[in-house]
Amino acid sequence: MSDLLDFLGTAEQAVATAAEVIRTGLGRERSISGKGDRDYATDLDYAVEDAVREFLAAETPDIPLLGEERGRTGNTDSHYEWVLDPIDGTVNFAHGSPLYAISLALTQNGVSVVGVVEAPVSEERFTAALGHGAALNKHPLAVRGPAKLSDAVVAFGDFGVNPESDRRNAQRLELFRRLVPKIQRVRMLGTAALDMCWTAAGRVDAAYHSFINPWDVAAGVVIAREAGALVTDIDGVDYDTSATSILACNPALHRALLAEIA
Ligand code: IPD
C-alpha cells in the first residue's frame, strides 16, 4: 500500500473520532465564544480540534498540524502538514442546520494529497488520496459535465463580515449582477468544505470563494481534483494553501467562469 493510502486510513480514523465527539455533544447546550465581528466558535469546534490533535499527535508525531481554532503546532521542518477545520460551517451548526462538516487534509509543500470531509448528519464521508481517486462512502466520484454556463449551478462562499470586507463584498455583488443572468442557479451552502465535495459529486457544477482559509478547503481540494475538477485560484493558478481565493469546477466550465470572475 502506498504511504498516501496509509495516511488516508489515519485521516479517516481521526475524522471518525471527531464525528463521535460531535454526536456525543449534540444534545447538550452549546457555549459560543466570539472570534471577531459576527464570527464565533462553539465549544464543540474546540473539543473536536482537541480530539483530532490528540489522535494525530500519537499516530504521526512528526507531522505538524494547522487547525482553525488552535493554530499551527509541531515540527516546522516537515514538508507534510495536517490541515484541520473541526467544524466547517460553524454558523450553520450553531443554527441547527445539517450543512456542516469535519475537514482534514494532509498537505505536502502546501499541495493537498489526502482529504477526508465528513458530514455527520447525513453520514456522508468524502475521501481522496492523490492518484487514487475520490469517493463518497466508498463509491467513486466524478464531476458532472455541463459545458455551458447556462446549465451550471454555482456555489459561492459567504459574504465577508468584518469592516475590511466592504470592498470585496461590493465586488461580489457586482459579480452576482453579471453572473446571475448567465448561469442556471446560485447556491450558498455556508461550508466551503462541502462546496468542494459537492462539486466532486456533481451536486453543484462549480464553487467559488473570493476569500478562503486553507483549513476550509484543503481536504476538499484533493477530493474535487481526484473527481476530475480543476481547482485554481482567481488567477487560474493551481490552488495551494498559500492561495486566498478558490475556484473548483468541471474543466469544461473553468475558462468561461474564470473569465467572468476575474
Ligand atoms: C466558513 C465556511 C463558509 C465560508 C467562510 C468560512 P467556518 O468556515 O467555510 O462557507 O464562506 O469563509 O469561514 O468558519 O464555518 O469554519
PDB file of C-alpha atoms in Angstrom, residues 30-220:
ATOM      1  CA  ARG A  30     -23.763  24.986  23.209  1.00  0.00           C
ATOM      2  CA  SER A  31     -21.415  27.620  24.553  1.00  0.00           C
ATOM      3  CA  ILE A  32     -20.204  30.129  21.991  1.00  0.00           C
ATOM      4  CA  SER A  33     -17.023  32.241  22.065  1.00  0.00           C
ATOM      5  CA  GLY A  34     -16.631  35.288  19.861  1.00  0.00           C
ATOM      6  CA  LYS A  35     -13.638  35.437  17.470  1.00  0.00           C
ATOM      7  CA  GLY A  36     -14.365  38.762  15.774  1.00  0.00           C
ATOM      8  CA  ASP A  37     -17.119  40.760  14.155  1.00  0.00           C
ATOM      9  CA  ARG A  38     -20.062  38.284  13.752  1.00  0.00           C
ATOM     10  CA  ASP A  39     -17.584  35.396  13.901  1.00  0.00           C
ATOM     11  CA  TYR A  40     -17.532  32.721  16.588  1.00  0.00           C
ATOM     12  CA  ALA A  41     -16.639  29.159  17.553  1.00  0.00           C
ATOM     13  CA  THR A  42     -18.689  26.745  19.653  1.00  0.00           C
ATOM     14  CA  ASP A  43     -17.398  24.541  22.460  1.00  0.00           C
ATOM     15  CA  LEU A  44     -17.603  21.620  20.015  1.00  0.00           C
ATOM     16  CA  ASP A  45     -15.265  23.316  17.495  1.00  0.00           C
ATOM     17  CA  TYR A  46     -12.620  23.274  20.240  1.00  0.00           C
ATOM     18  CA  ALA A  47     -13.499  19.787  21.519  1.00  0.00           C
ATOM     19  CA  VAL A  48     -13.287  18.285  18.017  1.00  0.00           C
ATOM     20  CA  GLU A  49      -9.997  20.019  17.255  1.00  0.00           C
ATOM     21  CA  ASP A  50      -8.512  18.823  20.558  1.00  0.00           C
ATOM     22  CA  ALA A  51      -9.618  15.211  19.934  1.00  0.00           C
ATOM     23  CA  VAL A  52      -8.136  15.172  16.426  1.00  0.00           C
ATOM     24  CA  ARG A  53      -4.918  16.798  17.663  1.00  0.00           C
ATOM     25  CA  GLU A  54      -4.535  14.165  20.363  1.00  0.00           C
ATOM     26  CA  PHE A  55      -5.162  11.314  17.914  1.00  0.00           C
ATOM     27  CA  LEU A  56      -2.766  12.601  15.243  1.00  0.00           C
ATOM     28  CA  ALA A  57      -0.034  13.525  17.742  1.00  0.00           C
ATOM     29  CA  ALA A  58       0.001   9.855  18.800  1.00  0.00           C
ATOM     30  CA  GLU A  59      -0.245   8.431  15.241  1.00  0.00           C
ATOM     31  CA  THR A  60       2.022  10.809  13.308  1.00  0.00           C
ATOM     32  CA  PRO A  61       4.124  12.731  15.873  1.00  0.00           C
ATOM     33  CA  ASP A  62       6.490  14.159  13.205  1.00  0.00           C
ATOM     34  CA  ILE A  63       3.759  15.855  11.176  1.00  0.00           C
ATOM     35  CA  PRO A  64       2.697  19.358  12.274  1.00  0.00           C
ATOM     36  CA  LEU A  65      -0.930  20.434  12.358  1.00  0.00           C
ATOM     37  CA  LEU A  66      -2.646  23.657  11.336  1.00  0.00           C
ATOM     38  CA  GLY A  67      -6.098  23.886  12.913  1.00  0.00           C
ATOM     39  CA  GLU A  68      -8.675  26.656  12.620  1.00  0.00           C
ATOM     40  CA  GLU A  69      -9.141  27.108  16.365  1.00  0.00           C
ATOM     41  CA  ARG A  70      -5.672  26.487  17.858  1.00  0.00           C
ATOM     42  CA  GLY A  71      -3.340  27.466  15.030  1.00  0.00           C
ATOM     43  CA  ARG A  72      -0.151  25.762  13.906  1.00  0.00           C
ATOM     44  CA  THR A  73       1.807  23.367  16.141  1.00  0.00           C
ATOM     45  CA  GLY A  74       4.575  20.810  15.705  1.00  0.00           C
ATOM     46  CA  ASN A  75       7.697  20.185  13.652  1.00  0.00           C
ATOM     47  CA  THR A  76       8.230  23.170  11.345  1.00  0.00           C
ATOM     48  CA  ASP A  77      10.802  21.301   9.174  1.00  0.00           C
ATOM     49  CA  SER A  78       8.273  18.813   7.825  1.00  0.00           C
ATOM     50  CA  HIS A  79       7.136  19.021   4.178  1.00  0.00           C
ATOM     51  CA  TYR A  80       3.881  17.446   5.302  1.00  0.00           C
ATOM     52  CA  GLU A  81       1.195  19.194   7.336  1.00  0.00           C
ATOM     53  CA  TRP A  82      -2.239  18.158   8.594  1.00  0.00           C
ATOM     54  CA  VAL A  83      -4.791  20.913   7.968  1.00  0.00           C
ATOM     55  CA  LEU A  84      -7.969  20.731  10.051  1.00  0.00           C
ATOM     56  CA  ASP A  85     -11.264  22.532  10.219  1.00  0.00           C
ATOM     57  CA  PRO A  86     -13.003  20.857  13.171  1.00  0.00           C
ATOM     58  CA  ILE A  87     -16.412  22.189  12.088  1.00  0.00           C
ATOM     59  CA  ASP A  88     -16.629  23.871   8.705  1.00  0.00           C
ATOM     60  CA  GLY A  89     -19.939  25.686   8.631  1.00  0.00           C
ATOM     61  CA  THR A  90     -19.903  26.732  12.276  1.00  0.00           C
ATOM     62  CA  VAL A  91     -22.703  29.269  11.783  1.00  0.00           C
ATOM     63  CA  ASN A  92     -24.899  26.576  10.189  1.00  0.00           C
ATOM     64  CA  PHE A  93     -24.045  24.195  13.034  1.00  0.00           C
ATOM     65  CA  ALA A  94     -24.898  26.770  15.685  1.00  0.00           C
ATOM     66  CA  HIS A  95     -28.242  27.385  13.935  1.00  0.00           C
ATOM     67  CA  GLY A  96     -29.133  23.685  13.857  1.00  0.00           C
ATOM     68  CA  SER A  97     -28.570  23.321  10.098  1.00  0.00           C
ATOM     69  CA  PRO A  98     -27.229  19.910   8.991  1.00  0.00           C
ATOM     70  CA  LEU A  99     -24.857  21.570   6.492  1.00  0.00           C
ATOM     71  CA  TYR A 100     -21.544  21.394   8.304  1.00  0.00           C
ATOM     72  CA  ALA A 101     -18.557  19.061   8.119  1.00  0.00           C
ATOM     73  CA  ILE A 102     -15.271  17.999   9.652  1.00  0.00           C
ATOM     74  CA  SER A 103     -12.468  18.635   7.183  1.00  0.00           C
ATOM     75  CA  LEU A 104      -8.995  17.092   7.478  1.00  0.00           C
ATOM     76  CA  ALA A 105      -6.288  17.250   4.819  1.00  0.00           C
ATOM     77  CA  LEU A 106      -2.713  16.182   4.565  1.00  0.00           C
ATOM     78  CA  THR A 107      -0.703  18.653   2.512  1.00  0.00           C
ATOM     79  CA  GLN A 108       2.787  18.266   1.065  1.00  0.00           C
ATOM     80  CA  ASN A 109       4.526  21.602   0.498  1.00  0.00           C
ATOM     81  CA  GLY A 110       1.088  23.231   0.515  1.00  0.00           C
ATOM     82  CA  VAL A 111      -0.475  20.835  -2.003  1.00  0.00           C
ATOM     83  CA  SER A 112      -3.352  18.666  -0.768  1.00  0.00           C
ATOM     84  CA  VAL A 113      -2.509  14.974  -1.106  1.00  0.00           C
ATOM     85  CA  VAL A 114      -5.079  13.367   1.210  1.00  0.00           C
ATOM     86  CA  GLY A 115      -8.535  14.646   2.153  1.00  0.00           C
ATOM     87  CA  VAL A 116     -11.410  13.479   4.332  1.00  0.00           C
ATOM     88  CA  VAL A 117     -14.593  15.512   4.757  1.00  0.00           C
ATOM     89  CA  GLU A 118     -17.379  14.092   6.873  1.00  0.00           C
ATOM     90  CA  ALA A 119     -20.896  15.469   7.203  1.00  0.00           C
ATOM     91  CA  PRO A 120     -22.087  13.811  10.429  1.00  0.00           C
ATOM     92  CA  VAL A 121     -25.832  14.420   9.988  1.00  0.00           C
ATOM     93  CA  SER A 122     -26.108  12.889   6.506  1.00  0.00           C
ATOM     94  CA  GLU A 123     -23.456  10.298   7.431  1.00  0.00           C
ATOM     95  CA  GLU A 124     -21.525  11.127   4.270  1.00  0.00           C
ATOM     96  CA  ARG A 125     -17.771  10.732   4.201  1.00  0.00           C
ATOM     97  CA  PHE A 126     -15.901  12.106   1.198  1.00  0.00           C
ATOM     98  CA  THR A 127     -12.345  10.804   0.773  1.00  0.00           C
ATOM     99  CA  ALA A 128      -9.435  11.078  -1.641  1.00  0.00           C
ATOM    100  CA  ALA A 129      -5.720  10.458  -1.933  1.00  0.00           C
ATOM    101  CA  LEU A 130      -3.665  11.890  -4.781  1.00  0.00           C
ATOM    102  CA  GLY A 131      -3.583   9.406  -7.670  1.00  0.00           C
ATOM    103  CA  HIS A 132      -6.141   7.085  -6.062  1.00  0.00           C
ATOM    104  CA  GLY A 133      -9.462   8.728  -6.958  1.00  0.00           C
ATOM    105  CA  ALA A 134     -12.192  10.251  -4.814  1.00  0.00           C
ATOM    106  CA  ALA A 135     -15.112   8.517  -3.137  1.00  0.00           C
ATOM    107  CA  LEU A 136     -18.286   9.181  -1.208  1.00  0.00           C
ATOM    108  CA  ASN A 137     -18.908   6.422   1.343  1.00  0.00           C
ATOM    109  CA  LYS A 138     -16.524   4.266  -0.764  1.00  0.00           C
ATOM    110  CA  HIS A 139     -18.412   4.908  -4.063  1.00  0.00           C
ATOM    111  CA  PRO A 140     -16.241   6.596  -6.748  1.00  0.00           C
ATOM    112  CA  LEU A 141     -16.990  10.245  -7.508  1.00  0.00           C
ATOM    113  CA  ALA A 142     -16.875  12.147 -10.794  1.00  0.00           C
ATOM    114  CA  VAL A 143     -17.697  15.774 -11.549  1.00  0.00           C
ATOM    115  CA  ARG A 144     -20.734  16.468 -13.708  1.00  0.00           C
ATOM    116  CA  GLY A 145     -20.120  17.768 -17.185  1.00  0.00           C
ATOM    117  CA  PRO A 146     -22.239  20.728 -18.295  1.00  0.00           C
ATOM    118  CA  ALA A 147     -20.118  22.700 -20.703  1.00  0.00           C
ATOM    119  CA  LYS A 148     -22.364  25.765 -20.815  1.00  0.00           C
ATOM    120  CA  LEU A 149     -22.660  28.425 -18.135  1.00  0.00           C
ATOM    121  CA  SER A 150     -26.429  28.396 -18.641  1.00  0.00           C
ATOM    122  CA  ASP A 151     -26.541  24.794 -17.325  1.00  0.00           C
ATOM    123  CA  ALA A 152     -24.269  25.446 -14.348  1.00  0.00           C
ATOM    124  CA  VAL A 153     -25.269  25.501 -10.674  1.00  0.00           C
ATOM    125  CA  VAL A 154     -22.582  27.544  -8.932  1.00  0.00           C
ATOM    126  CA  ALA A 155     -21.901  27.645  -5.188  1.00  0.00           C
ATOM    127  CA  PHE A 156     -20.465  30.800  -3.636  1.00  0.00           C
ATOM    128  CA  GLY A 157     -18.738  31.498  -0.334  1.00  0.00           C
ATOM    129  CA  ASP A 158     -20.235  33.683   2.356  1.00  0.00           C
ATOM    130  CA  PHE A 159     -20.031  37.444   2.182  1.00  0.00           C
ATOM    131  CA  GLY A 160     -17.303  38.846   4.453  1.00  0.00           C
ATOM    132  CA  VAL A 161     -18.461  40.085   7.844  1.00  0.00           C
ATOM    133  CA  ASN A 162     -15.722  42.426   9.038  1.00  0.00           C
ATOM    134  CA  PRO A 163     -15.431  46.106   8.027  1.00  0.00           C
ATOM    135  CA  GLU A 164     -12.448  45.321   5.755  1.00  0.00           C
ATOM    136  CA  SER A 165     -14.779  43.151   3.662  1.00  0.00           C
ATOM    137  CA  ASP A 166     -16.753  46.086   2.262  1.00  0.00           C
ATOM    138  CA  ARG A 167     -14.754  46.369  -0.963  1.00  0.00           C
ATOM    139  CA  ARG A 168     -14.748  42.600  -1.512  1.00  0.00           C
ATOM    140  CA  ASN A 169     -18.473  42.372  -0.833  1.00  0.00           C
ATOM    141  CA  ALA A 170     -19.115  45.130  -3.375  1.00  0.00           C
ATOM    142  CA  GLN A 171     -17.139  43.125  -5.943  1.00  0.00           C
ATOM    143  CA  ARG A 172     -19.185  40.017  -5.084  1.00  0.00           C
ATOM    144  CA  LEU A 173     -22.434  41.902  -5.601  1.00  0.00           C
ATOM    145  CA  GLU A 174     -21.180  43.130  -8.949  1.00  0.00           C
ATOM    146  CA  LEU A 175     -20.180  39.555  -9.869  1.00  0.00           C
ATOM    147  CA  PHE A 176     -23.683  38.321  -8.984  1.00  0.00           C
ATOM    148  CA  ARG A 177     -25.204  41.103 -11.076  1.00  0.00           C
ATOM    149  CA  ARG A 178     -23.242  39.886 -14.105  1.00  0.00           C
ATOM    150  CA  LEU A 179     -23.409  36.113 -13.492  1.00  0.00           C
ATOM    151  CA  VAL A 180     -26.984  35.582 -12.340  1.00  0.00           C
ATOM    152  CA  PRO A 181     -28.483  36.154 -15.806  1.00  0.00           C
ATOM    153  CA  LYS A 182     -25.972  33.712 -17.338  1.00  0.00           C
ATOM    154  CA  ILE A 183     -25.916  30.663 -15.012  1.00  0.00           C
ATOM    155  CA  GLN A 184     -28.645  28.204 -14.049  1.00  0.00           C
ATOM    156  CA  ARG A 185     -28.690  28.764 -10.267  1.00  0.00           C
ATOM    157  CA  VAL A 186     -26.690  30.286  -7.393  1.00  0.00           C
ATOM    158  CA  ARG A 187     -26.119  28.294  -4.176  1.00  0.00           C
ATOM    159  CA  MET A 188     -24.587  29.434  -0.873  1.00  0.00           C
ATOM    160  CA  LEU A 189     -24.227  26.380   1.392  1.00  0.00           C
ATOM    161  CA  GLY A 190     -22.180  28.083   4.142  1.00  0.00           C
ATOM    162  CA  THR A 191     -19.486  25.402   4.155  1.00  0.00           C
ATOM    163  CA  ALA A 192     -16.570  25.600   1.777  1.00  0.00           C
ATOM    164  CA  ALA A 193     -15.530  22.019   2.526  1.00  0.00           C
ATOM    165  CA  LEU A 194     -18.896  20.723   1.298  1.00  0.00           C
ATOM    166  CA  ASP A 195     -18.822  23.159  -1.649  1.00  0.00           C
ATOM    167  CA  MET A 196     -15.690  21.334  -2.838  1.00  0.00           C
ATOM    168  CA  CYS A 197     -17.170  17.878  -2.163  1.00  0.00           C
ATOM    169  CA  TRP A 198     -20.492  18.722  -3.776  1.00  0.00           C
ATOM    170  CA  THR A 199     -18.549  19.852  -6.857  1.00  0.00           C
ATOM    171  CA  ALA A 200     -16.787  16.472  -6.813  1.00  0.00           C
ATOM    172  CA  ALA A 201     -20.156  14.709  -6.565  1.00  0.00           C
ATOM    173  CA  GLY A 202     -21.780  16.795  -9.336  1.00  0.00           C
ATOM    174  CA  ARG A 203     -24.358  18.263  -6.926  1.00  0.00           C
ATOM    175  CA  VAL A 204     -23.076  21.670  -7.962  1.00  0.00           C
ATOM    176  CA  ASP A 205     -21.004  22.335 -11.067  1.00  0.00           C
ATOM    177  CA  ALA A 206     -18.626  24.887  -9.589  1.00  0.00           C
ATOM    178  CA  ALA A 207     -17.710  26.545  -6.319  1.00  0.00           C
ATOM    179  CA  TYR A 208     -16.084  29.949  -5.923  1.00  0.00           C
ATOM    180  CA  HIS A 209     -14.792  31.651  -2.787  1.00  0.00           C
ATOM    181  CA  SER A 210     -13.191  35.070  -3.133  1.00  0.00           C
ATOM    182  CA  PHE A 211     -11.514  34.801   0.272  1.00  0.00           C
ATOM    183  CA  ILE A 212     -10.745  31.492   1.903  1.00  0.00           C
ATOM    184  CA  ASN A 213      -8.577  29.994   4.628  1.00  0.00           C
ATOM    185  CA  PRO A 214      -6.636  26.770   3.981  1.00  0.00           C
ATOM    186  CA  TRP A 215      -8.473  24.756   6.657  1.00  0.00           C
ATOM    187  CA  ASP A 216     -11.833  25.404   4.928  1.00  0.00           C
ATOM    188  CA  VAL A 217     -10.848  23.774   1.633  1.00  0.00           C
ATOM    189  CA  ALA A 218      -7.559  21.841   1.872  1.00  0.00           C
ATOM    190  CA  ALA A 219      -9.310  18.453   2.148  1.00  0.00           C
ATOM    191  CA  GLY A 220     -11.979  19.280  -0.427  1.00  0.00           C
TER     192      GLY A 220
END
